[in-house]
Amino acid sequence: MMDLEQIKQLDQKYYMPVFGERQPVCFTHGEGVTLYDTAGRQYTDFFAGIAVNALGYADAGFVKTVSEQAAKLVHTSSQFYNEPQATLARALCEKTGMDRAFFANSGAEANECAVKLAKMRAFKRGKKTANFVALKNSFHGRTLLTLTATGQDKFHEPFEPGAYNWTYIDANDFEMAKNAINADTCAVIFEPVQGEGGVLPLSAEYTRHLAALCKQHDALLIADEIQTGMGRTGTFLAVEGARVEADIVTLAKALGGGLPIGACLAKEETAAYFSPGDHGSTFGGGQLVCAAADYVVGRMDGNMLARVRALGQYLKDALCALQDKLPAMIKEVRGAGLMLGVELAEGIKAAQVRGQLFQKGFIVGTAGANTLRFVPPYVISEADIDALLGALSL
Ligand SMILES: *Cc1c(COP(=O)(O)O)cnc(C)c1O
């Protein structure tokens, strides 16, 4: 087995230089919320591989499902019927109130499907535009279309002209939304809590305002729940909290328990705008990823969601108490369920605090300009949270 230095040298020589200097660790295995590295050190994980590993590591049921399915069939293509794909589609529709599903291989691809569906619908209804609305600070993916949808200039410039026409509006600004959404708009895409942008929640009133404007102008509302969905904020979908029903919902991150799968879910009247040949994927919806996702979705029952809410509140209360104690360090605590952000005061760098926590054996993320991001596996415990807070308050 290689040590960290050898792996690092290979990475720096052979991997495309898009990730730069990574955090100085290579994990070899995990159990529950604990990760182990090449040197045998252990870490408590509040990052979950960017909000992916909701069940933690080496979950027994997950391992059993994946190994049994891998031994049977991994992939057969979309030319044939597929039981795990059909049962996963049913499970997701039952959980979300949507009527139909399409499976892709990533979040960005799920959003591509959503935007293409909205464009197809607009086209078939005689709206001859390609106008879409997205929010500033949003993140929707790295494909050409989804990076154009992403409302952050730094992603656009070198790749211009991008795909379709996007108007970016300030989150929670009612007037700006009213001015941007009109009869030429095909769809509006939003994250209920902006993840990569800095853990920035939209208000329920604003979300309902977006939904009403979409209705008024015959545009679709696309909820990008790639990070917020799958119970992350304490309900299966975050939009449930705002009492909004989107026309299209996308899921990915936690869906496959770490295996790559994205889902685009739509109401019947919307999905009906796709005809055979309009969309597809070679790998999307294969037996292995679908069996894995079906297992993970099955674990997101009432007990699990209650756990996310309770532990999320416990972590949030602890972070707020820390803010009271250290007002010069913490500017704001935000988020819902087990998706929490701590914006640090100017002069204290989030990446530096992340590095200090790493030294103490805790993995956390960063987001936005200067925010620590906590998106742990749902199997995190109060004792793990107490330990993190101990490390943070020193
Ligand atoms: C991560 C993320 C994406 C992109 O997902 P990929 O699997 O990296 O393509 C899109 N939208 C949101 C809200 C995300 O958090």
Short mmCIF file of C-alpha atoms and ligand atoms in Angstrom, two decimals, residues 50-52 105-111 138-143 146 150 189-197 224-228 250-253 260-262 339 373, ligand 1:
data_model
loop_
_atom_site.label_atom_id
_atom_site.label_comp_id
_atom_site.label_asym_id
_atom_site.label_seq_id
_atom_site.Cartn_x
_atom_site.Cartn_y
_atom_site.Cartn_z
CA ILE A 50 -19.90 16.88 0.32
CA ALA A 51 -23.27 15.93 1.82
CA VAL A 52 -23.25 12.54 0.11
CA ASN A 105 -25.27 9.85 -13.19
CA SER A 106 -24.76 13.09 -11.30
CA GLY A 107 -26.43 16.20 -9.97
CA ALA A 108 -25.44 18.27 -12.98
CA GLU A 109 -26.98 15.72 -15.32
CA ALA A 110 -30.19 15.65 -13.28
CA ASN A 111 -30.37 19.44 -13.69
CA SER A 138 -26.45 29.45 -6.66
CA PHE A 139 -24.66 26.29 -7.70
CA HIS A 140 -26.21 23.90 -10.21
CA GLY A 141 -23.28 21.91 -11.61
CA ARG A 142 -20.26 21.87 -13.91
CA THR A 143 -21.64 20.91 -17.31
CA THR A 146 -25.52 23.92 -15.45
CA THR A 150 -24.95 28.78 -11.70
CA ILE A 189 -34.38 27.08 -10.84
CA PHE A 190 -33.50 27.49 -7.16
CA GLU A 191 -31.96 25.68 -4.18
CA PRO A 192 -34.15 25.82 -1.03
CA VAL A 193 -30.91 26.32 0.92
CA GLN A 194 -28.01 27.45 -1.26
CA GLY A 195 -25.27 24.97 -0.42
CA GLU A 196 -22.02 25.76 -2.23
CA GLY A 197 -22.97 29.46 -2.13
CA ASP A 224 -32.64 21.81 -7.17
CA GLU A 225 -32.70 19.57 -4.10
CA ILE A 226 -29.45 17.86 -5.00
CA GLN A 227 -27.94 18.88 -1.67
CA THR A 228 -31.04 19.69 0.41
CA THR A 250 -33.74 17.14 -8.82
CA LEU A 251 -31.86 14.90 -6.39
CA ALA A 252 -28.33 13.49 -6.32
CA LYS A 253 -25.70 13.79 -3.58
CA PRO A 260 -23.14 8.16 -8.60
CA ILE A 261 -26.81 8.72 -9.38
CA GLY A 262 -28.97 11.78 -9.98
CA MET A 339 -27.05 21.32 6.76
CA ARG A 373 -20.16 23.97 6.36
C1 LIG B 1 -23.46 19.32 -5.86
C2 LIG B 1 -24.58 20.07 -6.48
C3 LIG B 1 -24.83 20.01 -7.86
C4 LIG B 1 -23.95 19.27 -8.83
O1 LIG B 1 -23.92 17.90 -8.59
P1 LIG B 1 -22.76 17.02 -9.29
O2 LIG B 1 -23.09 15.62 -8.87
O3 LIG B 1 -21.45 17.51 -8.78
O4 LIG B 1 -22.89 17.21 -10.76
C5 LIG B 1 -25.92 20.71 -8.35
N1 LIG B 1 -26.73 21.40 -7.52
C6 LIG B 1 -26.52 21.46 -6.20
C7 LIG B 1 -27.47 22.24 -5.34
C8 LIG B 1 -25.43 20.82 -5.64
O5 LIG B 1 -25.21 20.91 -4.31
#
